[in-house]
XYZ file of C-alpha atoms in Angstrom:
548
model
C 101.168 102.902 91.088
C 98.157 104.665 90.577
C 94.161 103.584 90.714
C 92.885 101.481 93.875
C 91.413 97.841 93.680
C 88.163 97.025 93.010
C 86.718 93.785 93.761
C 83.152 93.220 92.355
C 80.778 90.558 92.694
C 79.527 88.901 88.698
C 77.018 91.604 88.743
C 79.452 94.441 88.604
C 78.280 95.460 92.511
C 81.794 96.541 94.452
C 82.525 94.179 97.839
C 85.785 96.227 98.651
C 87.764 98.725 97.646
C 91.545 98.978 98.709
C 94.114 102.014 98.205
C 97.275 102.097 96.626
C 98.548 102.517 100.310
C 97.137 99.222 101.769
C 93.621 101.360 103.163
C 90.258 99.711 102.844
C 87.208 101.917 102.379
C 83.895 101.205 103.765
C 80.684 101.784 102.261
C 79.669 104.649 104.681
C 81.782 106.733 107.604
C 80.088 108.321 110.259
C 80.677 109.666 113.705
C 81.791 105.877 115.580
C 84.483 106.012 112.749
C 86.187 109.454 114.288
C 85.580 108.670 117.935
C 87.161 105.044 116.813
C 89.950 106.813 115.737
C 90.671 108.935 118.718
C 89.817 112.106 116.489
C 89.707 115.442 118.087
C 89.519 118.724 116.787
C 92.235 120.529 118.402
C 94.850 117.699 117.948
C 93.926 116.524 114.099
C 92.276 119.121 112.712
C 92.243 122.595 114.293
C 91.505 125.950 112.527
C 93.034 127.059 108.881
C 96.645 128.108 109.399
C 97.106 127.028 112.818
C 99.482 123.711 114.396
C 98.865 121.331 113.076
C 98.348 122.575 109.933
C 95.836 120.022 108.364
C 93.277 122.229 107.076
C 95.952 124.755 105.386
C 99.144 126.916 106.606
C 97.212 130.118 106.279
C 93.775 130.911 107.872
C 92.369 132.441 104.302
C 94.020 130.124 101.853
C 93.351 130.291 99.067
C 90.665 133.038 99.695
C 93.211 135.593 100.251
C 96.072 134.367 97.421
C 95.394 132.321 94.403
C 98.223 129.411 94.218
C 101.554 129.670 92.800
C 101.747 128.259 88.875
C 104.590 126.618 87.663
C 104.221 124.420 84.385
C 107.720 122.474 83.481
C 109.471 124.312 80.713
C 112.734 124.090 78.702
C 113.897 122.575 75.681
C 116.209 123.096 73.083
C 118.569 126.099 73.299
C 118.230 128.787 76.154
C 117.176 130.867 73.227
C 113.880 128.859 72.573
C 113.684 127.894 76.614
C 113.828 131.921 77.212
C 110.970 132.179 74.130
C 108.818 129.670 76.120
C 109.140 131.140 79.543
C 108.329 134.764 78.218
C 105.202 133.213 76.719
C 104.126 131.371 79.932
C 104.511 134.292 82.205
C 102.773 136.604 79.664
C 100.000 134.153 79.921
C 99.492 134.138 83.778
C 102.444 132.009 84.826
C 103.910 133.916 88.383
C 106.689 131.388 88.750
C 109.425 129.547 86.622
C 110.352 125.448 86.417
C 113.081 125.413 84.827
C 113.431 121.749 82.615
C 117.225 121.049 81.709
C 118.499 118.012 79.644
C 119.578 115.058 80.359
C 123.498 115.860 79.536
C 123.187 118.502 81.906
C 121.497 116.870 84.436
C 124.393 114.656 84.445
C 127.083 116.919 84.613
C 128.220 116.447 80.822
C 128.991 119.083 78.676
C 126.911 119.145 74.708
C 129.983 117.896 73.053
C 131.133 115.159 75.162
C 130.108 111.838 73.208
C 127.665 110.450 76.255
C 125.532 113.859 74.950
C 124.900 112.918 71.453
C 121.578 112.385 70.744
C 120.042 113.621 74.039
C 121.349 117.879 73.422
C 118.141 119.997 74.441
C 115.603 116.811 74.033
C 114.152 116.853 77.778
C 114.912 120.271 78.686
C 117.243 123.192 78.127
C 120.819 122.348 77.101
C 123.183 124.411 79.913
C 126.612 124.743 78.770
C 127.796 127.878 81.023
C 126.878 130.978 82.459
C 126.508 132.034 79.089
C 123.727 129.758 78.539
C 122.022 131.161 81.373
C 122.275 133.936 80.717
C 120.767 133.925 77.323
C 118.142 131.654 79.298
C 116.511 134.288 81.772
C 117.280 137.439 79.786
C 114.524 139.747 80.173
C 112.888 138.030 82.843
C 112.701 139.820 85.975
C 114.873 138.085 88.598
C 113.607 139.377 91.962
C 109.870 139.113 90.982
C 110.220 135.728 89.725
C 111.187 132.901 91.626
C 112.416 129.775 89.603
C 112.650 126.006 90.087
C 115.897 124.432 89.125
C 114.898 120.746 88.223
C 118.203 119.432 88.711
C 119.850 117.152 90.935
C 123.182 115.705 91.126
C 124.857 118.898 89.415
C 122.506 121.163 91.473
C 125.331 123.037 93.445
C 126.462 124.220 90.231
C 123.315 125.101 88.996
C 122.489 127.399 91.373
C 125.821 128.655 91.768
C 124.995 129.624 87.891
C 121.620 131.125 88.694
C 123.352 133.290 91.346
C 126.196 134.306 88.984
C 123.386 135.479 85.975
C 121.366 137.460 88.505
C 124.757 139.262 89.259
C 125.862 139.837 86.020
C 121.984 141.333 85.520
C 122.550 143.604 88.177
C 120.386 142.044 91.065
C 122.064 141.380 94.740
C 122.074 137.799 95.764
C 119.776 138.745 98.753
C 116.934 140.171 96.111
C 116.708 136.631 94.252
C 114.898 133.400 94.357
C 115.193 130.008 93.282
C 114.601 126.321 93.857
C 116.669 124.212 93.383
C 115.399 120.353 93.336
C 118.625 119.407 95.031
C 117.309 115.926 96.159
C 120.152 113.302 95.241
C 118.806 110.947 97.612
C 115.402 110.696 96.103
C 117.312 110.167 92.199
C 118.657 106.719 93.911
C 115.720 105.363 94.356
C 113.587 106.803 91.844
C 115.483 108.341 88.759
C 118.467 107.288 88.233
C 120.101 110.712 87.279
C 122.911 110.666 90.062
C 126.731 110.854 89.718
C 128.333 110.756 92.823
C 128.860 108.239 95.765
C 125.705 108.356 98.155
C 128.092 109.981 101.275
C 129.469 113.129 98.882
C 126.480 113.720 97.197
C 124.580 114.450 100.881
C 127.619 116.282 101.182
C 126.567 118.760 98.260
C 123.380 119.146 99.239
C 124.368 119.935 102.943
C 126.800 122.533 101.119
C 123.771 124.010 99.435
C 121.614 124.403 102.153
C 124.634 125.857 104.630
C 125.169 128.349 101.728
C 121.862 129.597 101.333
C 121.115 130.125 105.079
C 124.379 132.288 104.854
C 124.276 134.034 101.502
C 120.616 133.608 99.708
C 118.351 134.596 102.163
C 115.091 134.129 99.661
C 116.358 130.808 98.064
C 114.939 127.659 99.078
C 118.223 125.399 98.837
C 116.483 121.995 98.585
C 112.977 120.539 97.693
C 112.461 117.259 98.417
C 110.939 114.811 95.923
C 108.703 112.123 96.955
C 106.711 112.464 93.568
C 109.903 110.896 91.596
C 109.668 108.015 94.280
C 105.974 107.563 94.104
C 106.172 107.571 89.755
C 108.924 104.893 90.150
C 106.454 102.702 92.182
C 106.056 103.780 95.985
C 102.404 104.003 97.468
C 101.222 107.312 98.267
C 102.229 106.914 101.946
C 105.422 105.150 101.134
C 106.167 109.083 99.022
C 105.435 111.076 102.045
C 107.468 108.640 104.468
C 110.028 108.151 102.229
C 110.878 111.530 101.869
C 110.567 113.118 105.373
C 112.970 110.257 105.901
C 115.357 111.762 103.401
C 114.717 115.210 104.722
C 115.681 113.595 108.080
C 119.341 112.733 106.374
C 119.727 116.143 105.173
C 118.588 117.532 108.076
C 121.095 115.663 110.285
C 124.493 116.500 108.014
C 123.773 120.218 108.714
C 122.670 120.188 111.750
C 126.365 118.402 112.412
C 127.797 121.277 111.038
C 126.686 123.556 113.913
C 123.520 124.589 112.206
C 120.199 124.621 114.482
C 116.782 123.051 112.416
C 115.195 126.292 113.648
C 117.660 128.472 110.861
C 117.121 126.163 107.816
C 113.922 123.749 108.078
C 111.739 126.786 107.187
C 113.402 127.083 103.695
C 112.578 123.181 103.029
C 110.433 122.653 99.778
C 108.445 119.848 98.527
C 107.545 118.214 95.696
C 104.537 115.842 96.042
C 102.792 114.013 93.296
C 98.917 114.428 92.841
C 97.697 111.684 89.953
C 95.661 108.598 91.677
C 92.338 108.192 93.726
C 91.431 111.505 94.728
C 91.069 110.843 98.041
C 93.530 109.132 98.885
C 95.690 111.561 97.695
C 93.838 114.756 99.481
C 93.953 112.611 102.605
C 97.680 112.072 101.968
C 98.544 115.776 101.481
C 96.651 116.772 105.036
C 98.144 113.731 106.491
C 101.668 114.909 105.666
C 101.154 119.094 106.891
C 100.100 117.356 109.958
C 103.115 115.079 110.442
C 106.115 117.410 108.717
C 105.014 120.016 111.691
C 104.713 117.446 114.515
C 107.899 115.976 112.892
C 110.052 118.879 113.443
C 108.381 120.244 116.598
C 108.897 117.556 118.331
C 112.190 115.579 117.243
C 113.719 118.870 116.173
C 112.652 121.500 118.570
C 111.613 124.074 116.115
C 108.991 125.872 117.258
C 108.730 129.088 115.277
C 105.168 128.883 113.394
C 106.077 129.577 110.105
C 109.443 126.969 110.272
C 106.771 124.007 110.657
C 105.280 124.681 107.389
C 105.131 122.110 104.808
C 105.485 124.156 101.890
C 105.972 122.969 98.127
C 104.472 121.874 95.017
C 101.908 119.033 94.502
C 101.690 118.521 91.382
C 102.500 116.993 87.697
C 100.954 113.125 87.394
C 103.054 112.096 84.487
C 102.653 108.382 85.180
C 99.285 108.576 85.616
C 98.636 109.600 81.938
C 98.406 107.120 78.971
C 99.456 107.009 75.338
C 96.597 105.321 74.699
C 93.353 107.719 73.556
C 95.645 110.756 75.271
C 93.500 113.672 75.087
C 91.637 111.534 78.085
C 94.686 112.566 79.879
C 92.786 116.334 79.323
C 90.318 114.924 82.262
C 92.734 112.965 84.167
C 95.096 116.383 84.779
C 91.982 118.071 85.533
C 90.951 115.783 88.633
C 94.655 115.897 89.270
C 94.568 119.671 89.673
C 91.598 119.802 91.511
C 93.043 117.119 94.287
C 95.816 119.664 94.528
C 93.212 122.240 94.892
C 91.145 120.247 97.847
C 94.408 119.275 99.593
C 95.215 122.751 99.953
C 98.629 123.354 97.673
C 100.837 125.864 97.913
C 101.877 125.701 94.176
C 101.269 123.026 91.340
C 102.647 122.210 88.132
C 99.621 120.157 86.225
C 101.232 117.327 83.560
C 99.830 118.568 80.022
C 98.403 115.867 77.834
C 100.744 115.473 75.572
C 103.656 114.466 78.295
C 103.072 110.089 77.817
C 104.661 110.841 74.343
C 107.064 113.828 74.531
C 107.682 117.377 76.451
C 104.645 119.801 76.599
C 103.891 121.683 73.316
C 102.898 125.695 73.458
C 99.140 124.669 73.055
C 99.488 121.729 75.820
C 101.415 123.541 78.096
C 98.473 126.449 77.941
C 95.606 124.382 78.339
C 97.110 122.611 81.619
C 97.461 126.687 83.270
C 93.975 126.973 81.849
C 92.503 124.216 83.686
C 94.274 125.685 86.845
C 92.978 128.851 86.297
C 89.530 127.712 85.560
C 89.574 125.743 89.311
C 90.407 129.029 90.333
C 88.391 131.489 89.150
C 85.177 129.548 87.892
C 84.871 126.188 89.592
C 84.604 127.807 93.381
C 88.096 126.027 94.924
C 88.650 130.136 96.457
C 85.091 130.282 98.310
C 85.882 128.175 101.196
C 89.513 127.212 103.473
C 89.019 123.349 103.599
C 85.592 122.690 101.949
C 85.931 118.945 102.829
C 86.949 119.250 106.509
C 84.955 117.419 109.068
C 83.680 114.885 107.028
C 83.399 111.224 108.253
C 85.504 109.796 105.735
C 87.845 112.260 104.807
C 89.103 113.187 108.772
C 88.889 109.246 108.921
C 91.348 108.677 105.486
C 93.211 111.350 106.873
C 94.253 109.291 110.530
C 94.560 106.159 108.731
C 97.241 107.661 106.153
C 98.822 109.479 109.286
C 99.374 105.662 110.627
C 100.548 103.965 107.121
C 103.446 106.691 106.736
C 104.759 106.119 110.432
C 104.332 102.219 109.664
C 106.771 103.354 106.314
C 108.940 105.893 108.648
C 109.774 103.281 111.105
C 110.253 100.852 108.696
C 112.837 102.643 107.350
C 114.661 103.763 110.891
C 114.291 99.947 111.792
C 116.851 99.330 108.909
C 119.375 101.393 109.865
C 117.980 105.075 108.181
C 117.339 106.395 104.681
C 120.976 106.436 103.883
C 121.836 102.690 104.872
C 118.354 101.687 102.758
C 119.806 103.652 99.712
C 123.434 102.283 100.371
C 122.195 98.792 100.873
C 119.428 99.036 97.610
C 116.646 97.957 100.009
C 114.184 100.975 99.161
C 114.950 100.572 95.445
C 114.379 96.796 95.141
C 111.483 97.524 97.296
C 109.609 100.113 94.730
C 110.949 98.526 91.935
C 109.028 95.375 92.979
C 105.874 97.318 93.730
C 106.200 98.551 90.050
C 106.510 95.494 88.238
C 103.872 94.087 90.521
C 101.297 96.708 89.471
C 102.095 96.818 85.975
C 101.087 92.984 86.188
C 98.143 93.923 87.221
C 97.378 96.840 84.792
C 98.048 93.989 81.641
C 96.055 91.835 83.794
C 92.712 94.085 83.981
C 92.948 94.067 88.153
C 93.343 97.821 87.899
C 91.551 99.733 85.399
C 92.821 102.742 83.425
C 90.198 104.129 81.265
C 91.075 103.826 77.830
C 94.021 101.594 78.529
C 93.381 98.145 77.213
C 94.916 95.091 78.538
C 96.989 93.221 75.541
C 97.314 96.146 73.565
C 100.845 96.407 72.052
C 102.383 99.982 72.448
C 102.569 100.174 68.560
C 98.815 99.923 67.807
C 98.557 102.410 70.271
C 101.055 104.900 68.333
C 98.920 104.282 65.388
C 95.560 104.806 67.060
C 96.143 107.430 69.073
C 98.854 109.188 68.136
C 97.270 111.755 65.437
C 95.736 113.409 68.677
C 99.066 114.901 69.643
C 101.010 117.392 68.007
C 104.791 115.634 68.969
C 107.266 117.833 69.899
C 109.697 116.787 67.523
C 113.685 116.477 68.509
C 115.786 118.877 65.988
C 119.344 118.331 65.437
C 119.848 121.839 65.126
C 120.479 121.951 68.699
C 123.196 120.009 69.660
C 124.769 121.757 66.632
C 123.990 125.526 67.870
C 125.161 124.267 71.326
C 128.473 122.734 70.168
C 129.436 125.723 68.145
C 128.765 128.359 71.196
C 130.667 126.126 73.421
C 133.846 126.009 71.210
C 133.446 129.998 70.870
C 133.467 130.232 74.884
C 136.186 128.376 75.229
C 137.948 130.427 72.421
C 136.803 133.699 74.312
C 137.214 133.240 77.943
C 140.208 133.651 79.688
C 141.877 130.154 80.444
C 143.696 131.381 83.601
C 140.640 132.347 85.284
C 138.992 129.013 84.391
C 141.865 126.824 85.525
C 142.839 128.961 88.946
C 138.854 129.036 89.941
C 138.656 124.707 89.497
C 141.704 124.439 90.896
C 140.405 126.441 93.686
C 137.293 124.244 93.583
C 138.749 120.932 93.233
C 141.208 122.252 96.813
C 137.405 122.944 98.357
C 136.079 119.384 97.409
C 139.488 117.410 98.511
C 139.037 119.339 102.049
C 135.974 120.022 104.088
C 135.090 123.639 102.889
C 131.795 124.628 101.298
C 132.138 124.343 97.656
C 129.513 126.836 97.059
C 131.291 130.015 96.669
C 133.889 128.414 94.740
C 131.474 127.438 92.236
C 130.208 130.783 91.569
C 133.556 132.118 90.808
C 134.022 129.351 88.713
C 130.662 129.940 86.879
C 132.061 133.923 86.537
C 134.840 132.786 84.842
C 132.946 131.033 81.898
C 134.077 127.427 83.379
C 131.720 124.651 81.792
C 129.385 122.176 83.710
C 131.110 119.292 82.667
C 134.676 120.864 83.719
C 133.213 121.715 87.284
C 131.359 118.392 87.510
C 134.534 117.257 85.982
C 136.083 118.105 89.388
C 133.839 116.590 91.718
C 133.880 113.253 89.474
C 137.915 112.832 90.021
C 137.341 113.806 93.300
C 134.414 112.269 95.053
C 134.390 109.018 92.016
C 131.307 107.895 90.816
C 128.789 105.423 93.067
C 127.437 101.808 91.187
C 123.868 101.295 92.776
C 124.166 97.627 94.046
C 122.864 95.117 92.396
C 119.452 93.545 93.444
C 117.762 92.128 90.471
């Protein structure tokens, strides 16, 4: 899902255009399209900083603090991951996002035989504390924030990330991290989940209990619609979709005794940028807008800086093509700068290279480049907002606001985000809308530049491919992970592994927080897959229903 619909007449002239998210665009706005609309200054736009929040959360933006960067990176061993994230921060980088692999994503250690193959390919490979250990050595713990990418096993990963910074010296209070934490979002648009749909809110509602108690700088959860609009949502179907899921999580703590007002504020996001440019700028203001209204008015919060919408937009990945892929050079470019105009906190641009394999050195550089370059030479710090007040975007921006509350209510109509995910509505819905517009990419309704219709993904390979360096898979690293795992489990002391999971598994079976549990557990050297281990007998493992 990603380039609108043109319809032309035989001499190329367009006769409509139509968004992703069901909008149609006019030839020309003007004022009758705002006072259509109902569009007032105080109550949809206001001044930078100030409720509602459209223009930007802070009145200088960008004018008085350059946005956060944070490329993806990890890969291999902890000792090449540390390598790359010493060379991105030495290169301008001010935050961390941290890639792991797809063994530890789900909860398996590097010699269990579901691993083989996969050991360090997408990301890091994360055994143990050790691992981590060796993974942010050197790097300065309470001046650099990091982003966990991690879902299902994301309790234990930042029950790791607490244990390193201890074992580094640093107080739990002086650290920082993100954890992704979004298990809903993986049902409907990754796949990477382990756990039945009712446990694995659990964990997350664990998380975020923790942190409001224990990790006072730690944002415990950041909620993904970009994984749900790259696995086929519309742009407003992505916001909707997860504020609804925010909603869920919202809800299991607040039933814990837990007002919005202590934990909403600490609420991430991560948004995806690639598509129309407008429609995604208008999407972005759209969403401040609603997120504060959102919790103001269902929630009661009413503390200023709790009704942020604070997070990422960023990365694009399906928006890129194997095809001719140093076009994807440009495409990241207009994707950064729609992050720019929309007013982002932080972003993480997609390098070039990313339709074929994980970001090489050079990739990975020129996608902070381009960043910088918006930054400091295009002119995206001379003015909060530049495109505020005009006729079409403050117009965009209303008719967005209505197609996510069409998409909101949609999903409360069916019960809530939890029943959709149960049931497999919202993923046979997105799945549809994928296969739908992939028809129509083959077809030559949408156009991709560079991205012919009948070409086989082979000629492609053999066209294009001698434009990107690959970043080639080594074997090397499941071996150099296999060996340090059989030397921790040779050096640790087995008592403290089996009394801290027994300890853990007694937390799970009951209703206490498993949190602090899991960083004892993590002290003692016990391995991801043994602590996932423990929540797999415990909570089983959930079989998405079947819809196709």
């Amino acid at each position: 899902m990603g380039v609108a619909k043109y319809i032309k007449d035989e001499r190329g002239a367009i006769k409509e255009v139509v968004y992703q998210s069901g909008i149609k665009i006019k030839p020309a706005y003007g004022p009758e399209d705002l006072e259509k609309a109902g569009f007032t200054y105080d109550k949809d736009l206001g001044s930078p900083g100030e409720y509602p929040f459209t223009r930007s959360l802070h009145p200088q933006s960008y004018r008085s603090r350059a946005w956060t960067t944070r490329q993806y990176t990890g890969f291999g061993t902890p000792e090449e991951t540390n390598e790359r994230f010493k060379l991105m921060i030495a290169n301008g980088q001010n935050g961390l996002n941290v890639a792991f692999d797809l063994p530890t994503q789900m909860g398996y250690d590097s010699d269990h035989p579901l691993a083989e193959g996969e050991v360090g390919r997408v990301g890091m490979a994360i055994d143990s504390l050790k691992d981590f250990e060796t993974a942010f050595a050197g790097i300065p713990l309470d001046k650099i924030g990091s982003g966990l990418t991690i879902n299902a096993v994301a309790t234990i990963m930042m029950a790791m990330y607490q244990a390193t910074a201890e074992k580094f010296g640093y107080k739990k209070e002086q650290i920082s991290t993100t954890p992704q934490n979004d298990i809903l979002k993986e049902m409907i648009g990754r796949g990477a989940w382990i756990f039945p749909v009712e446990h694995g809110v659990r964990l997350v509602g664990d998380s975020i209990e923790y942190a409001v108690k224990e990790l006072p700088k730690s944002n415990p959860v950041s909620l993904c619609g970009y994984h749900i609009r790259e696995s086929g949502a519309t742009p407003a179907q992505e916001i909707a979709y997860a504020f609804e899921i925010a909603k869920a999580y919202i809800d299991n703590v607040v039933q814990r005794g837990i007002k919005p007002e202590d934990f909403v504020g600490r609420f991430s996001f991560n948004f995806n940028v690639y598509g129309n440019l407008w429609e995604q700028i208008a999407k972005f203001r759209a969403a401040r807008k609603l997120w504060a209204k959102m919790l103001k008015n269902e929630y009661g919060v009413t503390e200023k800086k709790k009704l942020f919408l604070r997070g990422l937009f960023g990365g694009g990945g399906s928006g890129l093509t194997k095809e001719q892929p140093e076009n994807n050079i440009m495409r990241g470019a207009y994707y950064a700068l729609g992050a720019a105009l929309s007013g982002a906190q932080t972003t993480a641009l997609c390098s070039f290279d990313e339709a074929y394999t994980i970001p090489t050195p050079r990739s990975a550089l020129l996608s902070l480049r381009t960043l910088e370059m918006l930054m400091d030479e295009v002119g995206l710090r001379d003015t909060v907002d530049p495109l505020a007040g005009s006729y079409f975007i403050e117009t965009l921006t209303l008719e967005m606001e209505e197609k996510i509350l069409e998409e909101m209510k949609k999903v409360q109509e069916l019960g809530g985000m939890v029943q959709c995910i149960s049931s497999g509505l919202i993923q046979r819905k997105v799945s549809s809308q994928a296969y739908e517009y992939e028809k129509g990419l083959q077809s030559g309704e949408y156009k991709k530049v560079g991205l012919t219709p009948g070409k086989t993904d082979n000629e492609a390979e053999q066209t294009d491919a001698g434009a990107v360096e690959l970043h080639e898979y080594n074997e090397e690293w499941a071996k150099k992970s296999k060996a340090n795992l059989k030397e921790l489990r040779r050096a640790r002391n087995d008592k403290e592994v089996t009394d801290s999971l027994k300890a853990l598994e007694k937390a799970a079976r009951g209703d206490e927080n498993v949190m602090p549990y899991l960083v004892k557990c993590c002290h003692a050297y016990a391995t991801v897959g043994e602590m996932a281990g423990v929540f797999r007998d415990t909570f089983g493992e959930w079989n998405e229903p079947e819809f196709y």
